[in-house]
Amino acid sequence: MSRFWSSVVHNLSPYVPGEQPKIAGLVKLNTNENPYPPSPRALAAIAAAVDRLRLYPDPHATLLRETIAARYGVAPDEVFVGNGSDEVLAHTFQALLKHDAPLLFPDITYSFYPVYCGLYAVGYEEVPLDAAMRIALADYRRPCSAVLLANPNAPTGIALPRDAIEALVAERPDRLVVIDEAYVDFGAESAVPLVISHDNLLVVQTLSKSRALAGLRVGFAIGQRPLIEALERVKDSFNSYPLDCLAIAGATAALEDDAWFQETRQRIITSREALAHDLSTLGFEVLPSHANFVFARHPGHRGADLAARLRERGVLVRHFKKPRIEDFLRITVGTEDECGRLIALLRD
Ligand code: PMP
C-alpha cells in the first residue's frame, strides 16, 4: 500500500473497546458497567413503550430533554441527546472541534479521543499528566482551539474540583472546554452549574454508568443554545431521530427514579472505598478514585501478567499496553461478592 493510503487508513484506527465475553459466569470488572440492574421503573417504561414500536419516535426526544433539563436546572433547548455519550462526543468533534489550532487533552485519558481526532481530522496535542497522574491545568495555557477533559479522568479515576474547571473555562472565553462527565455521579463535582454563566463550556454525560443503562445507549450534552444548536445541525445531517422510543422511555424513567439512583450509586462508592482499602492492604498502589473503578498497580507484578492470571480464573479486569500505565489494572467496582472474589484471588 502506498504511504498516502496507509496514512489514510492509519488515521481511521478504530477504538478498541474492552472485551464483552460470550462465556457465562465470568466476573466482569473490565468495562465500567454498573453491577446493579437499572431502575425497575425504567424497565417497566421500556416494556410499556414496546406498544409504540410501530410508530416513529419523537424526533426531538422532548420528554427526555425536558426531564434532563429539569434535573440539571437548565432549559430543554440547552440539552442535546444521543446514542451514548460516544455519539454525543462524535457530534461534538464534527460540529465544534475543527479549527486551525490543536485540541488539547491529557496523554492518559479516554482512548476514544485520539480516534475521533483521526476520524474527523482534528489536530491535537496530548498534555502529560503530572507526576501524581493528575491533570495539571497550568499546562493547558498553551495555544489551542479547545480543551477536552474527562472528569473524573479515565482510566485514573482522579477528579478535578469544579472551581479548577471554572478557572480554566473563564481564562479564555474564546476557547471551547468540553468536560466528559461519564463517571461524575460517583462522587465528583459536576461542571453543569457553570454552563449558565459560560457559553464556551459543554458538559457531556451518560446513562451507561450511574444509571446502569449501557445497553440502551443514551448520553447527553448540556451547554448554552449556540453549542446545542450546532450539535443538532450535525445530528440532523446524519439521522433526524436521535434516539429510539425504547431508549427515550427508559432513560426518562431512569432519570425520574432518584431513590434507585442514590441507593445504587452510594453502594458503589462504599464498595469502591472497601476495594481500594483491600488492594492497598495487599501492597497495591491505588490512585484516589471518584469513579466506579479503581486504577492500581502492584510493585511486585507486571500488569499484563496479573490481568492474564485473573482472566484464567474467571475475573476480567482492564489492562492498557501504554507506556507509564502498563503495570496498572483498571478494575470496575462490582458487587460486594465480585470484589470479594477478586481480592481472594489476588491474595492467593
Ligand atoms: N467517556 C468516557 C470517559 C468513558 O469511559 C466512556 C465509556 N467507555 C464513554 C465516554 C462512553 O460511554 P457511553 O457511550 O456508553 O455513554
Short mmCIF file of C-alpha atoms and ligand atoms in Angstrom, two decimals:
data_model
loop_
_atom_site.label_atom_id
_atom_site.label_comp_id
_atom_site.label_asym_id
_atom_site.label_seq_id
_atom_site.Cartn_x
_atom_site.Cartn_y
_atom_site.Cartn_z
CA MET A 1 0.00 0.00 0.00
CA SER A 2 1.36 3.47 -0.82
CA ARG A 3 2.43 5.70 2.04
CA PHE A 4 -0.50 8.02 1.27
CA TRP A 5 -3.13 5.30 1.61
CA SER A 6 -1.53 3.72 4.65
CA SER A 7 -1.62 7.07 6.39
CA VAL A 8 -5.30 7.48 5.47
CA VAL A 9 -6.05 4.06 6.92
CA HIS A 10 -3.86 4.78 9.95
CA ASN A 11 -5.91 7.89 10.73
CA LEU A 12 -9.01 5.73 10.80
CA SER A 13 -7.67 3.38 13.51
CA PRO A 14 -10.78 2.27 15.36
CA TYR A 15 -11.34 2.46 19.11
CA VAL A 16 -10.86 -0.97 20.67
CA PRO A 17 -13.46 -1.49 23.40
CA GLY A 18 -12.96 -3.78 26.39
CA GLU A 19 -13.83 -7.45 25.97
CA GLN A 20 -17.52 -8.43 26.04
CA PRO A 21 -17.12 -12.15 26.73
CA LYS A 22 -19.53 -14.77 25.40
CA ILE A 23 -18.70 -17.18 28.23
CA ALA A 24 -21.18 -17.09 31.12
CA GLY A 25 -20.12 -16.93 34.75
CA LEU A 26 -17.15 -14.58 34.40
CA VAL A 27 -16.76 -11.75 36.89
CA LYS A 28 -16.76 -8.77 34.58
CA LEU A 29 -14.79 -5.90 36.02
CA ASN A 30 -13.33 -4.63 32.74
CA THR A 31 -15.69 -2.12 31.12
CA ASN A 32 -17.02 0.03 33.97
CA GLU A 33 -20.59 -1.15 33.73
CA ASN A 34 -22.85 -0.85 36.76
CA PRO A 35 -23.06 -4.16 38.66
CA TYR A 36 -26.65 -3.47 39.69
CA PRO A 37 -29.69 -3.58 37.40
CA PRO A 38 -31.30 -0.39 36.07
CA SER A 39 -34.22 1.20 37.92
CA PRO A 40 -37.29 -1.10 37.88
CA ARG A 41 -39.26 1.96 36.75
CA ALA A 42 -37.00 2.23 33.69
CA LEU A 43 -37.55 -1.43 32.86
CA ALA A 44 -41.33 -1.03 33.20
CA ALA A 45 -41.27 2.07 30.97
CA ILE A 46 -39.29 0.19 28.30
CA ALA A 47 -41.77 -2.72 28.43
CA ALA A 48 -44.68 -0.30 28.06
CA ALA A 49 -43.02 1.52 25.14
CA VAL A 50 -42.99 -1.71 23.11
CA ASP A 51 -46.61 -0.93 22.20
CA ARG A 52 -45.38 2.18 20.36
CA LEU A 53 -42.69 0.45 18.25
CA ARG A 54 -44.93 0.66 15.16
CA LEU A 55 -44.59 4.46 15.26
CA TYR A 56 -41.56 6.67 14.64
CA PRO A 57 -40.06 8.07 17.84
CA ASP A 58 -40.25 11.75 18.77
CA PRO A 59 -37.52 13.33 16.58
CA HIS A 60 -36.83 15.89 19.33
CA ALA A 61 -36.91 13.45 22.27
CA THR A 62 -38.79 16.27 24.01
CA LEU A 63 -39.87 14.35 27.09
CA LEU A 64 -36.35 13.15 27.80
CA ARG A 65 -34.78 16.56 27.17
CA GLU A 66 -37.34 18.19 29.48
CA THR A 67 -36.59 15.62 32.16
CA ILE A 68 -32.81 16.18 31.89
CA ALA A 69 -33.34 19.96 31.85
CA ALA A 70 -35.49 19.86 34.99
CA ARG A 71 -32.98 17.68 36.81
CA TYR A 72 -29.99 19.87 35.97
CA GLY A 73 -31.64 23.31 36.20
CA VAL A 74 -31.29 24.26 32.53
CA ALA A 75 -33.74 24.81 29.64
CA PRO A 76 -34.69 21.90 27.33
CA ASP A 77 -33.00 23.64 24.38
CA GLU A 78 -29.76 23.59 26.35
CA VAL A 79 -29.81 19.78 26.23
CA PHE A 80 -28.66 17.54 23.37
CA VAL A 81 -29.26 13.77 23.44
CA GLY A 82 -27.58 10.98 21.51
CA ASN A 83 -26.93 7.23 21.36
CA GLY A 84 -24.49 7.06 24.24
CA SER A 85 -22.01 9.78 25.10
CA ASP A 86 -19.74 8.29 22.42
CA GLU A 87 -22.16 9.55 19.79
CA VAL A 88 -22.59 12.89 21.59
CA LEU A 89 -18.78 13.23 21.57
CA ALA A 90 -18.65 12.25 17.88
CA HIS A 91 -21.10 15.04 17.04
CA THR A 92 -19.11 17.41 19.24
CA PHE A 93 -15.99 16.67 17.22
CA GLN A 94 -17.82 17.18 13.96
CA ALA A 95 -19.68 20.32 14.96
CA LEU A 96 -17.34 22.15 17.29
CA LEU A 97 -13.76 20.92 17.20
CA LYS A 98 -12.44 21.62 13.70
CA HIS A 99 -10.06 24.55 13.97
CA ASP A 100 -6.57 25.56 12.98
CA ALA A 101 -5.07 25.37 16.46
CA PRO A 102 -4.90 21.95 18.13
CA LEU A 103 -7.32 20.41 20.56
CA LEU A 104 -5.67 19.61 23.91
CA PHE A 105 -6.36 16.58 26.08
CA PRO A 106 -4.30 14.55 28.56
CA ASP A 107 -1.85 11.91 27.30
CA ILE A 108 -3.55 9.40 29.56
CA THR A 109 -7.32 9.64 29.18
CA TYR A 110 -10.26 8.05 27.35
CA SER A 111 -8.63 6.39 24.36
CA PHE A 112 -11.53 7.28 22.07
CA TYR A 113 -10.40 10.95 21.89
CA PRO A 114 -7.42 10.40 19.54
CA VAL A 115 -9.58 8.04 17.50
CA TYR A 116 -12.15 10.80 16.93
CA CYS A 117 -9.34 13.20 16.04
CA GLY A 118 -8.22 10.76 13.34
CA LEU A 119 -11.77 10.24 12.06
CA TYR A 120 -12.66 13.92 11.91
CA ALA A 121 -9.24 15.33 11.02
CA VAL A 122 -8.94 17.36 14.21
CA GLY A 123 -5.35 18.27 15.10
CA TYR A 124 -4.48 17.56 18.72
CA GLU A 125 -1.74 17.66 21.33
CA GLU A 126 -1.58 15.35 24.30
CA VAL A 127 -0.66 17.07 27.56
CA PRO A 128 1.20 14.79 30.01
CA LEU A 129 -0.36 14.09 33.38
CA ASP A 130 1.79 15.29 36.30
CA ALA A 131 3.95 13.00 38.47
CA ALA A 132 0.92 12.07 40.60
CA MET A 133 -1.08 11.17 37.45
CA ARG A 134 -3.22 14.29 37.84
CA ILE A 135 -4.36 16.73 35.16
CA ALA A 136 -2.23 19.86 35.72
CA LEU A 137 -4.39 22.69 34.38
CA ALA A 138 -1.46 25.13 34.25
CA ASP A 139 -0.18 23.04 31.33
CA TYR A 140 -3.29 23.86 29.28
CA ARG A 141 -2.33 27.52 28.79
CA ARG A 142 -0.53 26.82 25.51
CA PRO A 143 -2.15 27.92 22.22
CA CYS A 144 -5.09 25.71 21.34
CA SER A 145 -8.61 25.84 19.95
CA ALA A 146 -10.27 23.74 22.63
CA VAL A 147 -9.66 21.55 25.69
CA LEU A 148 -11.30 18.16 26.24
CA LEU A 149 -11.12 16.61 29.70
CA ALA A 150 -12.75 13.57 31.23
CA ASN A 151 -13.69 14.42 34.81
CA PRO A 152 -13.13 12.16 36.68
CA ASN A 153 -10.37 11.21 34.28
CA ALA A 154 -10.33 7.69 32.87
CA PRO A 155 -8.59 5.37 33.48
CA THR A 156 -7.07 7.11 36.53
CA GLY A 157 -10.38 7.95 38.27
CA ILE A 158 -8.88 11.18 39.63
CA ALA A 159 -11.26 14.17 39.65
CA LEU A 160 -10.74 17.91 39.33
CA PRO A 161 -12.79 20.21 41.59
CA ARG A 162 -15.41 22.45 39.97
CA ASP A 163 -13.57 25.68 40.81
CA ALA A 164 -10.50 24.48 38.88
CA ILE A 165 -12.68 23.83 35.84
CA GLU A 166 -14.32 27.21 36.25
CA ALA A 167 -10.90 28.91 36.22
CA LEU A 168 -9.98 27.01 33.02
CA VAL A 169 -13.25 27.99 31.34
CA ALA A 170 -13.08 31.65 32.45
CA GLU A 171 -9.41 32.08 31.47
CA ARG A 172 -10.13 32.18 27.73
CA PRO A 173 -13.77 32.72 26.74
CA ASP A 174 -12.89 32.17 23.04
CA ARG A 175 -11.72 28.61 23.71
CA LEU A 176 -14.23 25.76 23.99
CA VAL A 177 -13.91 23.47 27.01
CA VAL A 178 -15.61 20.08 26.81
CA ILE A 179 -15.94 18.13 30.06
CA ASP A 180 -16.79 14.44 29.67
CA GLU A 181 -18.53 13.52 32.92
CA ALA A 182 -19.16 9.84 32.21
CA TYR A 183 -18.26 8.97 35.83
CA VAL A 184 -19.17 12.18 37.66
CA ASP A 185 -22.04 10.69 39.67
CA PHE A 186 -19.67 8.55 41.71
CA GLY A 187 -18.56 11.44 43.89
CA ALA A 188 -17.03 14.18 41.70
CA GLU A 189 -18.34 17.72 41.24
CA SER A 190 -20.25 18.35 38.02
CA ALA A 191 -19.46 21.38 35.86
CA VAL A 192 -23.12 21.66 34.76
CA PRO A 193 -23.87 24.64 37.07
CA LEU A 194 -21.12 26.59 35.24
CA VAL A 195 -22.95 26.35 31.90
CA ILE A 196 -25.35 29.15 32.89
CA SER A 197 -22.55 31.72 33.05
CA HIS A 198 -20.11 30.33 30.44
CA ASP A 199 -21.00 29.98 26.76
CA ASN A 200 -17.71 28.18 25.97
CA LEU A 201 -18.45 25.12 28.12
CA LEU A 202 -20.07 21.87 27.02
CA VAL A 203 -20.67 19.12 29.58
CA VAL A 204 -21.26 15.56 28.36
CA GLN A 205 -22.84 12.82 30.50
CA THR A 206 -24.11 9.27 30.03
CA LEU A 207 -26.75 6.94 31.44
CA SER A 208 -24.38 3.98 30.86
CA LYS A 209 -22.65 4.07 34.24
CA SER A 210 -24.52 5.52 37.22
CA ARG A 211 -27.92 4.67 35.67
CA ALA A 212 -26.89 1.13 34.64
CA LEU A 213 -28.17 1.56 31.08
CA ALA A 214 -25.06 0.92 28.96
CA GLY A 215 -27.09 -1.35 26.67
CA LEU A 216 -29.75 1.31 25.98
CA ARG A 217 -27.17 3.78 24.58
CA VAL A 218 -28.20 7.17 25.95
CA GLY A 219 -25.90 10.12 26.51
CA PHE A 220 -26.46 13.86 26.59
CA ALA A 221 -24.71 17.21 26.50
CA ILE A 222 -25.58 20.40 28.35
CA GLY A 223 -24.43 23.78 27.07
CA GLN A 224 -25.72 27.15 26.01
CA ARG A 225 -28.00 27.34 22.98
CA PRO A 226 -25.47 28.03 20.17
CA LEU A 227 -23.43 24.94 21.09
CA ILE A 228 -26.53 22.74 21.32
CA GLU A 229 -27.83 24.17 18.05
CA ALA A 230 -24.52 23.27 16.34
CA LEU A 231 -24.80 19.68 17.63
CA GLU A 232 -28.42 19.48 16.44
CA ARG A 233 -27.43 20.58 12.94
CA VAL A 234 -24.75 17.90 12.64
CA LYS A 235 -27.05 15.25 14.04
CA ASP A 236 -29.83 16.18 11.62
CA SER A 237 -27.47 15.68 8.70
CA PHE A 238 -26.96 12.05 9.71
CA ASN A 239 -30.13 10.91 11.37
CA SER A 240 -33.04 13.05 12.40
CA TYR A 241 -34.12 10.60 15.11
CA PRO A 242 -31.67 10.95 17.97
CA LEU A 243 -32.95 8.01 19.98
CA ASP A 244 -35.38 5.13 19.53
CA CYS A 245 -38.61 5.08 21.51
CA LEU A 246 -37.43 2.41 23.98
CA ALA A 247 -34.36 4.49 24.81
CA ILE A 248 -36.42 7.65 25.28
CA ALA A 249 -38.89 5.88 27.58
CA GLY A 250 -36.26 4.01 29.63
CA ALA A 251 -33.91 6.95 30.02
CA THR A 252 -36.71 9.30 31.07
CA ALA A 253 -37.96 6.88 33.72
CA ALA A 254 -34.42 6.17 34.97
CA LEU A 255 -33.76 9.88 35.46
CA GLU A 256 -37.00 10.24 37.40
CA ASP A 257 -36.14 7.41 39.81
CA ASP A 258 -33.87 9.30 42.14
CA ALA A 259 -34.21 6.83 45.04
CA TRP A 260 -32.81 3.93 42.95
CA PHE A 261 -30.05 6.13 41.57
CA GLN A 262 -28.95 7.33 45.00
CA GLU A 263 -29.05 3.89 46.57
CA THR A 264 -27.06 2.07 43.87
CA ARG A 265 -24.57 4.89 43.40
CA GLN A 266 -23.91 5.03 47.16
CA ARG A 267 -23.43 1.26 47.27
CA ILE A 268 -20.83 1.50 44.52
CA ILE A 269 -19.00 4.34 46.28
CA THR A 270 -18.92 2.32 49.52
CA SER A 271 -17.65 -0.78 47.67
CA ARG A 272 -15.02 1.32 45.87
CA GLU A 273 -13.60 2.54 49.15
CA ALA A 274 -13.53 -1.03 50.53
CA LEU A 275 -11.91 -2.33 47.33
CA ALA A 276 -9.25 0.41 47.39
CA HIS A 277 -8.54 -0.37 51.02
CA ASP A 278 -8.27 -4.14 50.40
CA LEU A 279 -5.97 -3.60 47.40
CA SER A 280 -3.72 -1.30 49.44
CA THR A 281 -3.54 -3.94 52.16
CA LEU A 282 -2.27 -6.38 49.51
CA GLY A 283 0.52 -3.94 48.59
CA PHE A 284 -1.14 -2.23 45.60
CA GLU A 285 -0.66 1.45 44.92
CA VAL A 286 -4.23 2.70 44.32
CA LEU A 287 -4.93 6.11 42.78
CA PRO A 288 -7.64 8.15 44.57
CA SER A 289 -10.78 7.41 42.56
CA HIS A 290 -14.04 9.34 42.24
CA ALA A 291 -15.32 6.92 39.59
CA ASN A 292 -16.86 3.42 39.55
CA PHE A 293 -13.43 1.88 39.03
CA VAL A 294 -10.02 1.96 40.64
CA PHE A 295 -6.65 2.19 38.94
CA ALA A 296 -3.98 0.24 40.78
CA ARG A 297 -0.58 -1.39 40.37
CA HIS A 298 1.47 -3.79 42.41
CA PRO A 299 5.22 -3.14 42.67
CA GLY A 300 5.97 -6.87 42.51
CA HIS A 301 3.88 -7.87 39.48
CA ARG A 302 3.54 -6.87 35.86
CA GLY A 303 0.08 -5.60 34.94
CA ALA A 304 -0.26 -7.85 31.88
CA ASP A 305 0.60 -10.96 33.93
CA LEU A 306 -1.85 -10.11 36.68
CA ALA A 307 -4.65 -9.42 34.16
CA ALA A 308 -3.92 -12.70 32.32
CA ARG A 309 -3.82 -14.74 35.53
CA LEU A 310 -7.08 -13.22 36.76
CA ARG A 311 -8.67 -13.96 33.37
CA GLU A 312 -7.64 -17.64 33.66
CA ARG A 313 -9.51 -17.71 36.97
CA GLY A 314 -12.66 -16.08 35.57
CA VAL A 315 -12.16 -12.43 36.53
CA LEU A 316 -11.86 -9.81 33.79
CA VAL A 317 -10.10 -6.52 34.52
CA ARG A 318 -8.78 -3.93 32.05
CA HIS A 319 -5.13 -3.59 31.20
CA PHE A 320 -3.70 -0.98 28.81
CA LYS A 321 -0.49 -1.58 26.85
CA LYS A 322 0.53 2.05 27.13
CA PRO A 323 3.81 3.43 28.47
CA ARG A 324 3.61 4.67 32.05
CA ILE A 325 0.38 2.78 32.81
CA GLU A 326 1.26 -0.69 31.55
CA ASP A 327 1.59 -2.06 35.07
CA PHE A 328 -1.76 -0.68 36.19
CA LEU A 329 -5.04 -2.54 36.25
CA ARG A 330 -8.31 -0.70 35.85
CA ILE A 331 -10.79 -2.56 37.99
CA THR A 332 -14.51 -1.79 37.79
CA VAL A 333 -16.26 -1.75 41.15
CA GLY A 334 -18.52 -4.81 41.11
CA THR A 335 -20.96 -6.14 43.68
CA GLU A 336 -19.59 -6.87 47.16
CA ASP A 337 -19.33 -10.57 46.17
CA GLU A 338 -17.46 -9.82 42.94
CA CYS A 339 -14.97 -7.54 44.68
CA GLY A 340 -14.54 -10.22 47.36
CA ARG A 341 -13.77 -12.85 44.71
CA LEU A 342 -11.17 -10.59 43.09
CA ILE A 343 -9.45 -9.85 46.39
CA ALA A 344 -9.42 -13.54 47.34
CA LEU A 345 -7.75 -14.43 44.03
CA LEU A 346 -5.18 -11.65 44.37
CA ARG A 347 -4.40 -12.76 47.92
CA ASP A 348 -3.72 -16.30 46.62
N1 PMP B 1 -16.43 8.86 28.17
C1 PMP B 1 -15.67 8.09 28.95
C2 PMP B 1 -14.58 8.73 29.73
C3 PMP B 1 -15.88 6.71 29.01
O1 PMP B 1 -15.10 5.92 29.76
C4 PMP B 1 -16.94 6.14 28.27
C5 PMP B 1 -17.24 4.65 28.36
N2 PMP B 1 -16.41 3.84 27.66
C6 PMP B 1 -17.70 6.98 27.46
C7 PMP B 1 -17.43 8.34 27.45
C8 PMP B 1 -18.78 6.46 26.55
O2 PMP B 1 -19.86 5.98 27.24
P1 PMP B 1 -21.25 5.72 26.51
O3 PMP B 1 -21.05 5.85 25.02
O4 PMP B 1 -21.67 4.38 26.92
O5 PMP B 1 -22.17 6.80 27.01
#
